[in-house]
Coordinates of N, CA and C in Angstrom, one line a residue:
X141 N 5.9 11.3 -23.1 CA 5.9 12.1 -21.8 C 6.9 11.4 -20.8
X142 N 7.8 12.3 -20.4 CA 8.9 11.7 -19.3 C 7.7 12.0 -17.6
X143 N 8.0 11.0 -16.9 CA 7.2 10.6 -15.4 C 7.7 11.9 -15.0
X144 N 7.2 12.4 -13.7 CA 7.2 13.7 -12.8 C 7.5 13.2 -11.7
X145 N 6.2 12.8 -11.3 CA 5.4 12.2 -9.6 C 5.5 10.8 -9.7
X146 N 5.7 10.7 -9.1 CA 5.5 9.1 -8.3 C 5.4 8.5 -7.2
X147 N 4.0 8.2 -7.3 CA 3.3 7.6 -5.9 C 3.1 6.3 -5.8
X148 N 3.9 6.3 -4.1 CA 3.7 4.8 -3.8 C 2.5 4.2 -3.3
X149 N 2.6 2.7 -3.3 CA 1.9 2.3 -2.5 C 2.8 2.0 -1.2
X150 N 2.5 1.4 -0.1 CA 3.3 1.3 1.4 C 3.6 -0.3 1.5
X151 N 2.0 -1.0 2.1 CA 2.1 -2.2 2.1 C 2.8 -3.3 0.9
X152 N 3.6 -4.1 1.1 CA 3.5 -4.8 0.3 C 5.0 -4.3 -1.2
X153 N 5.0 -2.8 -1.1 CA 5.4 -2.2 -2.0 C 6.6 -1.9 -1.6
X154 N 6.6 -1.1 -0.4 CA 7.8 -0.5 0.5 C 7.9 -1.3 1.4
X155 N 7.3 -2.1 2.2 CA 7.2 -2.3 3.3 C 6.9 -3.8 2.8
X156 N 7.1 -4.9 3.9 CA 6.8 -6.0 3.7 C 6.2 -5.9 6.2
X157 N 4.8 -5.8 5.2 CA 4.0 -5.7 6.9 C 3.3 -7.1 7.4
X158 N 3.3 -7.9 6.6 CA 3.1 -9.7 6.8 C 2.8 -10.1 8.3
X159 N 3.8 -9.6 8.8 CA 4.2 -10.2 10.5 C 3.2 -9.1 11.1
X160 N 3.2 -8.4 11.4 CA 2.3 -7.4 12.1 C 1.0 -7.7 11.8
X161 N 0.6 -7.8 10.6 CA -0.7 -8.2 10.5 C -1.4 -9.0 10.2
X162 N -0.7 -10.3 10.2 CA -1.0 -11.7 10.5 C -0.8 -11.8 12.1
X163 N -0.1 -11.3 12.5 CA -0.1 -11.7 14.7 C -1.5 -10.2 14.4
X164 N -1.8 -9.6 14.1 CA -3.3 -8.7 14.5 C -4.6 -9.7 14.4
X165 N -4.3 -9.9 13.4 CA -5.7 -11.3 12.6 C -5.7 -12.2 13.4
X166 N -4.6 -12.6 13.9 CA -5.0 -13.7 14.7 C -5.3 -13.3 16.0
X167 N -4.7 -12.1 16.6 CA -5.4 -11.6 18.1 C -6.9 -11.2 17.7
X168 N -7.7 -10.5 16.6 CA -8.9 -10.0 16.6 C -9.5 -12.0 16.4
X169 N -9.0 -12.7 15.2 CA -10.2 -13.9 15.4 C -10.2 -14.6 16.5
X170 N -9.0 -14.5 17.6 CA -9.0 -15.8 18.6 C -10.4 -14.5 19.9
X171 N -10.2 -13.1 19.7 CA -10.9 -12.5 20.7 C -12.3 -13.2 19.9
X172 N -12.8 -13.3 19.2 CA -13.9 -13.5 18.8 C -14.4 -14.7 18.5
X173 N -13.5 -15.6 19.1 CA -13.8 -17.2 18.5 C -13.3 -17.9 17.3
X174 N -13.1 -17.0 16.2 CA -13.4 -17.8 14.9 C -12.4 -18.4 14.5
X175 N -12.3 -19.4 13.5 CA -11.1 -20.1 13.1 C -9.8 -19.2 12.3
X176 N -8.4 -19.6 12.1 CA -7.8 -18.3 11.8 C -7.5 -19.1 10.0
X177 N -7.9 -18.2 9.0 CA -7.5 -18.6 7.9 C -6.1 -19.3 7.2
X178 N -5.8 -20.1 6.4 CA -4.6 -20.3 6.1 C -3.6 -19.4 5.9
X179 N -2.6 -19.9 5.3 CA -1.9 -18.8 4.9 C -1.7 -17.9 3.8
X180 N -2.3 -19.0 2.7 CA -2.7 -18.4 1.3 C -3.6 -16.8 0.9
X181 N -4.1 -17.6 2.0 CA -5.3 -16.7 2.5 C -5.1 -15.1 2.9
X182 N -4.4 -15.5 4.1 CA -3.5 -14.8 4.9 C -3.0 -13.5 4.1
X183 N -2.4 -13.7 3.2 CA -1.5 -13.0 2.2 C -2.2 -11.7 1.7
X184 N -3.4 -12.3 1.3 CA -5.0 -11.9 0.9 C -5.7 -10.6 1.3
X185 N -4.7 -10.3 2.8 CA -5.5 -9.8 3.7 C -4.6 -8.1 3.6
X186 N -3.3 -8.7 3.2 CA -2.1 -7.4 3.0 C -2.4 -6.5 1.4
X187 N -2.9 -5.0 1.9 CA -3.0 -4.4 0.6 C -4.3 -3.8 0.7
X188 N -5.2 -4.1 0.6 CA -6.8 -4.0 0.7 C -7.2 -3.7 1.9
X189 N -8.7 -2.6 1.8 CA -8.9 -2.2 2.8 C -9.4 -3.3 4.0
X190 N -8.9 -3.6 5.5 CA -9.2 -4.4 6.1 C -10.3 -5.1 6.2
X191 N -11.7 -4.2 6.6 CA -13.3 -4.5 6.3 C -13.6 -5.6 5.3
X192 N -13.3 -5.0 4.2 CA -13.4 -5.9 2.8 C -12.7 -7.0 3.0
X193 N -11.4 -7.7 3.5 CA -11.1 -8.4 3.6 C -11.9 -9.3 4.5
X194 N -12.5 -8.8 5.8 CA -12.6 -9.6 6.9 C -14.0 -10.2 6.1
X195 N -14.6 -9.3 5.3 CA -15.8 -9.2 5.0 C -15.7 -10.9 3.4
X196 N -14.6 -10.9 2.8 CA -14.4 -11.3 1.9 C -13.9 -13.0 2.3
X197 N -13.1 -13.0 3.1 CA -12.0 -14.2 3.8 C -12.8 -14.5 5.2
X198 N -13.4 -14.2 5.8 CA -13.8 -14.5 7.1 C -15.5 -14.8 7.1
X199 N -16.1 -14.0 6.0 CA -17.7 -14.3 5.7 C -18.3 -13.7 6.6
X200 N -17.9 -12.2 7.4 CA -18.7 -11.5 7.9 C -18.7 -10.8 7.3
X201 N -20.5 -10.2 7.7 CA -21.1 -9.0 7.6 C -20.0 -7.5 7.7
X202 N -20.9 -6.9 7.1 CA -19.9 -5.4 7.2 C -20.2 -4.8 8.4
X203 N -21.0 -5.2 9.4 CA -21.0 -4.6 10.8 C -19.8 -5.1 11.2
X204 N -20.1 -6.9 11.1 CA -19.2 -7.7 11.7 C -17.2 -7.3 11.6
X205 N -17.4 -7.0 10.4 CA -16.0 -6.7 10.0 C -15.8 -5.3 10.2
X206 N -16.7 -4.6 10.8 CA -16.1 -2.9 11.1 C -16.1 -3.5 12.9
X207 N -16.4 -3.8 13.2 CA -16.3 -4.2 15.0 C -15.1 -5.5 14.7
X208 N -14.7 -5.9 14.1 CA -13.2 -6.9 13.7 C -12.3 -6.5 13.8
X209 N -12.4 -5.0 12.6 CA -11.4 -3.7 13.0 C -11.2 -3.2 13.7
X210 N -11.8 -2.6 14.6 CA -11.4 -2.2 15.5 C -10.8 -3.2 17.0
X211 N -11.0 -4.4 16.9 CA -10.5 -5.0 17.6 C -9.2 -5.5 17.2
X212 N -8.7 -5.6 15.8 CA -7.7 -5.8 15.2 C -6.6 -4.0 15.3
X213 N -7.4 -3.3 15.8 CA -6.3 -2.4 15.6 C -6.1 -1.8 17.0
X214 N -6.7 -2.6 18.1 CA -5.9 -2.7 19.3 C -5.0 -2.9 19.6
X215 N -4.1 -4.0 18.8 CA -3.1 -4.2 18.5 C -2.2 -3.9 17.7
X216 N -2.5 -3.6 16.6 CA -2.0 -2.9 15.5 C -1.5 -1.7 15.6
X217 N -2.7 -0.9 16.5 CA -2.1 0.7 16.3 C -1.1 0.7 17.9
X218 N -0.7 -0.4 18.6 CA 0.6 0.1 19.4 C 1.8 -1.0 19.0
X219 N 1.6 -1.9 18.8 CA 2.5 -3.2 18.3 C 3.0 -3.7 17.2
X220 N 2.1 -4.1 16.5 CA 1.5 -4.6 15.4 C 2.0 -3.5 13.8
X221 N 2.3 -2.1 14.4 CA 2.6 -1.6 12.8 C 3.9 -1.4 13.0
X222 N 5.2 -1.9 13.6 CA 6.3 -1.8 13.3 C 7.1 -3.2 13.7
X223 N 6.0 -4.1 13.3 CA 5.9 -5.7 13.3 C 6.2 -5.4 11.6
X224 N 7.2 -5.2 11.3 CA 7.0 -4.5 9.3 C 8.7 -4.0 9.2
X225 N 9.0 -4.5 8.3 CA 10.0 -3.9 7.4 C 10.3 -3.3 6.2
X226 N 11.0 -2.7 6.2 CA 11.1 -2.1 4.6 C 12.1 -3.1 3.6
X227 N 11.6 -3.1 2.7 CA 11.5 -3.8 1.5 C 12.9 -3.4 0.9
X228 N 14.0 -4.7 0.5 CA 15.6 -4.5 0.7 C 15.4 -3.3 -0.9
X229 N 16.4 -2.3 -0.6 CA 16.4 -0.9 -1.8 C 15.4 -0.5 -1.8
X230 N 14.3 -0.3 -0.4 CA 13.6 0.9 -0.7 C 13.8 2.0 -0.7
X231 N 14.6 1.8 0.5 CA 15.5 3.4 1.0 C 16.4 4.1 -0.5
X232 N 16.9 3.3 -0.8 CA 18.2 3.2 -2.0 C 16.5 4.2 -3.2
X233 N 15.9 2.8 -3.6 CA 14.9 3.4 -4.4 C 14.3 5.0 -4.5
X234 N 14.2 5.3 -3.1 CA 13.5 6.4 -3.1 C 14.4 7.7 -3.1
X235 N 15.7 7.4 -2.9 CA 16.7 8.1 -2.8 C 17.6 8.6 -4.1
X236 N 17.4 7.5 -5.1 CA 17.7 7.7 -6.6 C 16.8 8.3 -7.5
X237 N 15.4 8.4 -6.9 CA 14.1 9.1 -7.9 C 14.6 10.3 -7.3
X238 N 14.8 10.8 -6.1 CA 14.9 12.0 -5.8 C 16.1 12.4 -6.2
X239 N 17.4 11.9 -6.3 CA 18.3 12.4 -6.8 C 18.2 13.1 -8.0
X240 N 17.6 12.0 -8.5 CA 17.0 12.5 -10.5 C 16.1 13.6 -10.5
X241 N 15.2 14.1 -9.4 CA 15.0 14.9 -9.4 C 13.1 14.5 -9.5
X242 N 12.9 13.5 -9.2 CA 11.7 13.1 -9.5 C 10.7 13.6 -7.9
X243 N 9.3 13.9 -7.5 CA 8.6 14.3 -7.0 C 8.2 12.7 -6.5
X244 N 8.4 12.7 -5.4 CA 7.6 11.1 -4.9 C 6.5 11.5 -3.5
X245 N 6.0 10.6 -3.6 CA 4.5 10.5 -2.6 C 4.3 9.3 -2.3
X246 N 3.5 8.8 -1.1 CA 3.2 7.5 -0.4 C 1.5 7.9 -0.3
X247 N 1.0 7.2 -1.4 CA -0.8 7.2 -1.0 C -0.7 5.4 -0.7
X248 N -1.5 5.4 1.1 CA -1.8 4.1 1.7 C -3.4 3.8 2.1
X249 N -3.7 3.1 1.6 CA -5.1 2.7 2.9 C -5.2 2.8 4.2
X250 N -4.1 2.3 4.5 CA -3.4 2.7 5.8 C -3.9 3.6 6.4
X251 N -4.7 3.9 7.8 CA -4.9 5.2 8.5 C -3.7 6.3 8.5
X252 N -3.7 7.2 8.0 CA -1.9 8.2 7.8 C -1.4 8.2 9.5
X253 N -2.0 8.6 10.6 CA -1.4 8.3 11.7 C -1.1 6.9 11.6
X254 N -0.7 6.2 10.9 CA 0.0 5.3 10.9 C 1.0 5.1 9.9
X255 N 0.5 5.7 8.9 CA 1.5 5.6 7.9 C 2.8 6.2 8.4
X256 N 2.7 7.4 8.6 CA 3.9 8.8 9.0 C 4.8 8.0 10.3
X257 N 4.4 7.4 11.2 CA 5.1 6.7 11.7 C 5.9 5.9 11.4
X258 N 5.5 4.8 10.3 CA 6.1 3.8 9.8 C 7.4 4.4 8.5
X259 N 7.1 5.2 7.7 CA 8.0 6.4 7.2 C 8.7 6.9 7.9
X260 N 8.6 7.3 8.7 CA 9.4 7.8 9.6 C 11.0 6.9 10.3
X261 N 10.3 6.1 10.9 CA 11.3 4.9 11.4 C 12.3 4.4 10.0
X262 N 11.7 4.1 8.8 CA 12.5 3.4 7.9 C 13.3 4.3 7.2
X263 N 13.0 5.9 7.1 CA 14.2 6.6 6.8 C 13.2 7.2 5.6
X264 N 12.1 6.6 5.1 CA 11.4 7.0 3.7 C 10.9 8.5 4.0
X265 N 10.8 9.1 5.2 CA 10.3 10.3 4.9 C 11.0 11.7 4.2
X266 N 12.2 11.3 4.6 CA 12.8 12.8 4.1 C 13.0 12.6 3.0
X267 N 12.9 11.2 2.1 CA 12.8 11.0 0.7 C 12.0 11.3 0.1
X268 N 10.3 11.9 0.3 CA 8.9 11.6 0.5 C 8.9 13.0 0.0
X269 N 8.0 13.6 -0.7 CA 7.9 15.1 -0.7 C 5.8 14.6 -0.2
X270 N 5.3 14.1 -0.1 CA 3.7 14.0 0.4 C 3.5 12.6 0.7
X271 N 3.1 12.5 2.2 CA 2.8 10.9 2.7 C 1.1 11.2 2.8
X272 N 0.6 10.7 1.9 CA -1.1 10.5 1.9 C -1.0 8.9 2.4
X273 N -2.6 8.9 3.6 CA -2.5 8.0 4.1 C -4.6 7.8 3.8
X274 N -5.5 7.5 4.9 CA -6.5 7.2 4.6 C -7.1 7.6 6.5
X275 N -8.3 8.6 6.2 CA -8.5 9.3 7.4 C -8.8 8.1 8.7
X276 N -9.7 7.0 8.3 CA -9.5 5.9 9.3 C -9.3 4.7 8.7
X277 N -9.3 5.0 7.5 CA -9.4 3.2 7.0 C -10.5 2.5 6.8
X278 N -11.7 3.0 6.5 CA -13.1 2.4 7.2 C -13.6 2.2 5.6
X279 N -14.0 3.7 5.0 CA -14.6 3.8 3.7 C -14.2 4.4 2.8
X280 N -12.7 4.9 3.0 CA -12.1 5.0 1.9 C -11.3 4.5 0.9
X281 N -11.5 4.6 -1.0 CA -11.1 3.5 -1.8 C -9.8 4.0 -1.7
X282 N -9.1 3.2 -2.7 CA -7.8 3.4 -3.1 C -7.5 4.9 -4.0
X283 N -8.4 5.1 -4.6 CA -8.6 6.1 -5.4 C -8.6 7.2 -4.3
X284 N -9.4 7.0 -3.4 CA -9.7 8.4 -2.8 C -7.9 9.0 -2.5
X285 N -7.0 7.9 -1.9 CA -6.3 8.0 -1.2 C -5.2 8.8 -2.1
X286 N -5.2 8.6 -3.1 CA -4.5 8.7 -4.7 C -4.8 10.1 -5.1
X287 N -6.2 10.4 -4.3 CA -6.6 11.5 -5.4 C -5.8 13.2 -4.0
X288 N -5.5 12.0 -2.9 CA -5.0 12.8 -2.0 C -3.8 13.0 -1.5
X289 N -3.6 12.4 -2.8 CA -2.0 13.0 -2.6 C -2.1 13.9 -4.2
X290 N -2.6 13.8 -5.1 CA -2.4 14.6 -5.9 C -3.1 16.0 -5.0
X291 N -3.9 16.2 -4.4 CA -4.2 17.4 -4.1 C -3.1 18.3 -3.4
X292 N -2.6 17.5 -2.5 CA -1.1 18.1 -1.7 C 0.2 18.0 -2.7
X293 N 0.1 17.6 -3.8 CA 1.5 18.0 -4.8 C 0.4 18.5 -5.8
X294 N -0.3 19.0 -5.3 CA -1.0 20.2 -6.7 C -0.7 20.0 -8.2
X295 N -1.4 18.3 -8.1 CA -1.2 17.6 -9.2 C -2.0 18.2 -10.2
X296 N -2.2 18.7 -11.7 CA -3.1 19.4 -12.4 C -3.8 18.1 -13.5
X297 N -4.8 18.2 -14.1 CA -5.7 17.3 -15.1 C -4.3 17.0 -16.2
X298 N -4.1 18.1 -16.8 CA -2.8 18.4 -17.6 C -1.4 17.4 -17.4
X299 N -1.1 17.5 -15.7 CA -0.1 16.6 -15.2 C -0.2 15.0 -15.2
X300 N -1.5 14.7 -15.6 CA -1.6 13.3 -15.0 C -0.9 12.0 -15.7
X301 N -0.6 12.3 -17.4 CA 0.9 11.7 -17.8 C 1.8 11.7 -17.5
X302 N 2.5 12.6 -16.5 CA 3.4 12.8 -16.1 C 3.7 12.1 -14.9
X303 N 2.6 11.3 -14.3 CA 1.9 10.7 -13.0 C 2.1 9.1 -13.0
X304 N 2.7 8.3 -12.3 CA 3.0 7.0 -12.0 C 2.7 6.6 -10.5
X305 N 1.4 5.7 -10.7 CA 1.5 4.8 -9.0 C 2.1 4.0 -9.6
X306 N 2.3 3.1 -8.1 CA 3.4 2.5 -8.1 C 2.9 1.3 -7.0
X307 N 2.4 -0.3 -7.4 CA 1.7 -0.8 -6.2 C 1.9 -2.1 -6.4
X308 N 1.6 -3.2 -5.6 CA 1.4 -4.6 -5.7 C 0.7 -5.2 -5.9
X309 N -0.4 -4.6 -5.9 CA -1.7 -5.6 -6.2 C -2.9 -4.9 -7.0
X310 N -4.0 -5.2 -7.3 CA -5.0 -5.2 -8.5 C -5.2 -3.8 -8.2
X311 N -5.9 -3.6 -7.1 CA -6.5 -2.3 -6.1 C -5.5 -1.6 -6.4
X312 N -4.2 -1.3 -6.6 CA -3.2 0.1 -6.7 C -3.8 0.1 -8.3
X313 N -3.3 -0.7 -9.1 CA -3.6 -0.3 -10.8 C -5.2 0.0 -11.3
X314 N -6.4 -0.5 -10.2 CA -7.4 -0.1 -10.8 C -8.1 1.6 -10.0
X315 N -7.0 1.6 -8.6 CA -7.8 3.0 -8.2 C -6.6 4.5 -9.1
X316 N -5.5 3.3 -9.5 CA -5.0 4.6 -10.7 C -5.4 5.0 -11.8
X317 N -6.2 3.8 -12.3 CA -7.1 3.9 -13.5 C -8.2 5.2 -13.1
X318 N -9.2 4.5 -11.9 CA -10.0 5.6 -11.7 C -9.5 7.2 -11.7
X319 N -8.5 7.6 -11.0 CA -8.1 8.7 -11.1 C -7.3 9.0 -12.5
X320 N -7.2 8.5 -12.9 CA -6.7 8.8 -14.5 C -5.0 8.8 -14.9
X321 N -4.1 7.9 -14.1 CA -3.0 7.4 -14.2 C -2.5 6.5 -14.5
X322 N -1.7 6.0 -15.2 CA -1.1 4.8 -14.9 C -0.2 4.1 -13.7
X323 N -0.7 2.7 -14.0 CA 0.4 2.3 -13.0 C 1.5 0.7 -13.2
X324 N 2.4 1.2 -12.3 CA 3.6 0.0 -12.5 C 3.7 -1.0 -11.6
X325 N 3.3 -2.3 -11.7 CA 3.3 -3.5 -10.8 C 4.5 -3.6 -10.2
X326 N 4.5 -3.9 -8.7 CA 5.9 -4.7 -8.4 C 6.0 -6.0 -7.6
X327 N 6.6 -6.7 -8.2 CA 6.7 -8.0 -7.5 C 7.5 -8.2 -6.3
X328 N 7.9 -6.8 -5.6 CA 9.4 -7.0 -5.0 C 9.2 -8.2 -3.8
X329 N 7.6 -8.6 -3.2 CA 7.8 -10.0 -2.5 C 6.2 -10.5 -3.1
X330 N 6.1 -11.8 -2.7 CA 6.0 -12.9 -3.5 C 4.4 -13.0 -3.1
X331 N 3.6 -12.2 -2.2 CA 2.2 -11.9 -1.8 C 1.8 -12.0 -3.1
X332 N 1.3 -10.8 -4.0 CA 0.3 -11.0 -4.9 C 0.2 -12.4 -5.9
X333 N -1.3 -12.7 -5.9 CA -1.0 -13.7 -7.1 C -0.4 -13.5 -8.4
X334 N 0.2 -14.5 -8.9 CA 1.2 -14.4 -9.9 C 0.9 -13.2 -11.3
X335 N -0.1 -13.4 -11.6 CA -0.7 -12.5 -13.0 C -1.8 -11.6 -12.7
X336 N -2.0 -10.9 -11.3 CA -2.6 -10.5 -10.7 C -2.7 -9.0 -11.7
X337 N -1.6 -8.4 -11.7 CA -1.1 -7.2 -11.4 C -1.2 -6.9 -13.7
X338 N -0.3 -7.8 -14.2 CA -1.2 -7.9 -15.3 C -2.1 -7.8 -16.2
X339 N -3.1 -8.9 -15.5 CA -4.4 -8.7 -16.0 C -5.3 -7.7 -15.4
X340 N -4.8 -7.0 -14.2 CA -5.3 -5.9 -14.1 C -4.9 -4.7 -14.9
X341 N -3.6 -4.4 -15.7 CA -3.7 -3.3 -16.5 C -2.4 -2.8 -15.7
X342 N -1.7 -3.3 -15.2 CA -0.2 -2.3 -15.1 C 0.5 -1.9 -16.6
X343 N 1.0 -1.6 -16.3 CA 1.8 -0.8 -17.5 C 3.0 -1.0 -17.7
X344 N 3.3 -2.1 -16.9 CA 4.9 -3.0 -16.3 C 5.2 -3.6 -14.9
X345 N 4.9 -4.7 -15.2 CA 5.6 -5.6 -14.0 C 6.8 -5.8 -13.6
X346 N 7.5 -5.0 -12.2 CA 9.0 -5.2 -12.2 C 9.1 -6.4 -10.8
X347 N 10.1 -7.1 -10.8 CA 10.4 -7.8 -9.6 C 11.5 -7.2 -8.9
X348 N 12.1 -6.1 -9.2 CA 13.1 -6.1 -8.3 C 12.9 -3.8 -8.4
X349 N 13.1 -3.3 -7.6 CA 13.5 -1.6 -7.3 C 14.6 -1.2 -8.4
X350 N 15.6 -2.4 -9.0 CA 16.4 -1.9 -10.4 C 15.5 -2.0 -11.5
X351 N 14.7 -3.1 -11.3 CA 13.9 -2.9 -12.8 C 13.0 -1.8 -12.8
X352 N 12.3 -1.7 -11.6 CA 11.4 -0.4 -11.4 C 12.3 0.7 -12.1
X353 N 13.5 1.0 -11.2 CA 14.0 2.1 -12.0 C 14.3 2.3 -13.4
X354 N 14.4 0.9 -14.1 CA 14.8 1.1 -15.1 C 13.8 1.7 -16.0
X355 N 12.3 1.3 -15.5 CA 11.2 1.5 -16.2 C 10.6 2.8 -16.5
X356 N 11.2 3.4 -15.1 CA 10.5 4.8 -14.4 C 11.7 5.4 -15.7
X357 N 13.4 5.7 -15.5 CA 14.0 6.3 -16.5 C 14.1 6.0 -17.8
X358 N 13.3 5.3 -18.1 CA 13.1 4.9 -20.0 C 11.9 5.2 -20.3
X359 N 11.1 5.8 -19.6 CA 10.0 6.5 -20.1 C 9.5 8.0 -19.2

């Protein structure tokens, strides 16, 4: 089966959002007292839905980390999300699938009023044929997000070989699994742990948007 669709992930994938939301983390823990994580840590926090993280790295409760969120995205949703760059040949990247004729999409955790902004500014939208984002970010998986961009490219059961995410970390290759796709790891910056993406079940690890390509046009 030659690939069709191809959906991204945002953070991490396209975008290298590090700075925006490491200066968030540390405005939500200094409002609240608590000590601010390393940096290892830190890294930890980019990709996954926020909650879970605060919930995972910080050792609060899931109240505690939905009232975290929202204090973290006081910041975030005016400052803090174009504290982010795009990832060197993303633009190039998305611009050669479409040349070839390929259907691309952006499924994010990301609340989409945030996403469409951040697309916007880097030039990724008009490359984009569907930017799925996540209605607030609160309780929805990765899958849901995935399953919402196949709905708006009127992805069919039939199509789903033809279907490639495309992500950084564990959470992109296991909510593709859930929806019944494969997916292709990328290493393009140095966040995920090393065999992360691997032993989760990608279906190819690339470090660089040429190797990506190379992978996406040889199969």
């Amino acid at each position: 089966t030659m690939y069709k669709y191809i959906i991204f992930d945002l953070d991490g994938t396209l975008t290298d959002s590090s700075e925006g939301i490491f200066n968030c983390i540390k405005y939500c823990l200094d409002r609240l007292g608590k000590p601010m994580p390393d940096l290892d840590t830190l890294y930890k926090f980019i990709g996954p839905p926020m909650v879970d993280s605060f919930m995972e790295h910080c050792a609060f409760t899931r109240e505690e980390a939905e009232r975290a969120l929202t204090i973290y995205r006081e910041r975030y949703g005016t400052v803090g999300l174009f504290e982010n760059a795009p990832v060197d040949g993303a633009v190039e990247l998305l611009e050669d699938l479409k040349r070839r004729g390929y259907i691309t999409a952006i499924a994010s955790s990301k609340p989409e009023r945030y996403v469409v902004p951040i697309c916007d500014k880097f030039g990724f939208s008009p490359r984009l044929d569907v930017i799925a984002g996540s209605e607030n970010g609160l309780n929805e998986e990765k899958a849901d997000v995935i399953e919402k961009a196949f709905s708006r490219l009127r992805i069919t059961e039939a199509e789903k070989p033809e279907t490639l995410m495309v992500g950084d970390r564990k959470y992109d290759v296991e909510g593709a699994e859930k929806c019944g796709i494969k997916c292709a790891g990328v290493r393009f910056l140095p966040y995920a742990p090393e065999d992360e993406l691997a032993q989760a079940g990608a279906v190819a690890v690339c470090d660089t948007p040429a190797e990506l390509k190379e992978y996406i046009f040889s199969h």
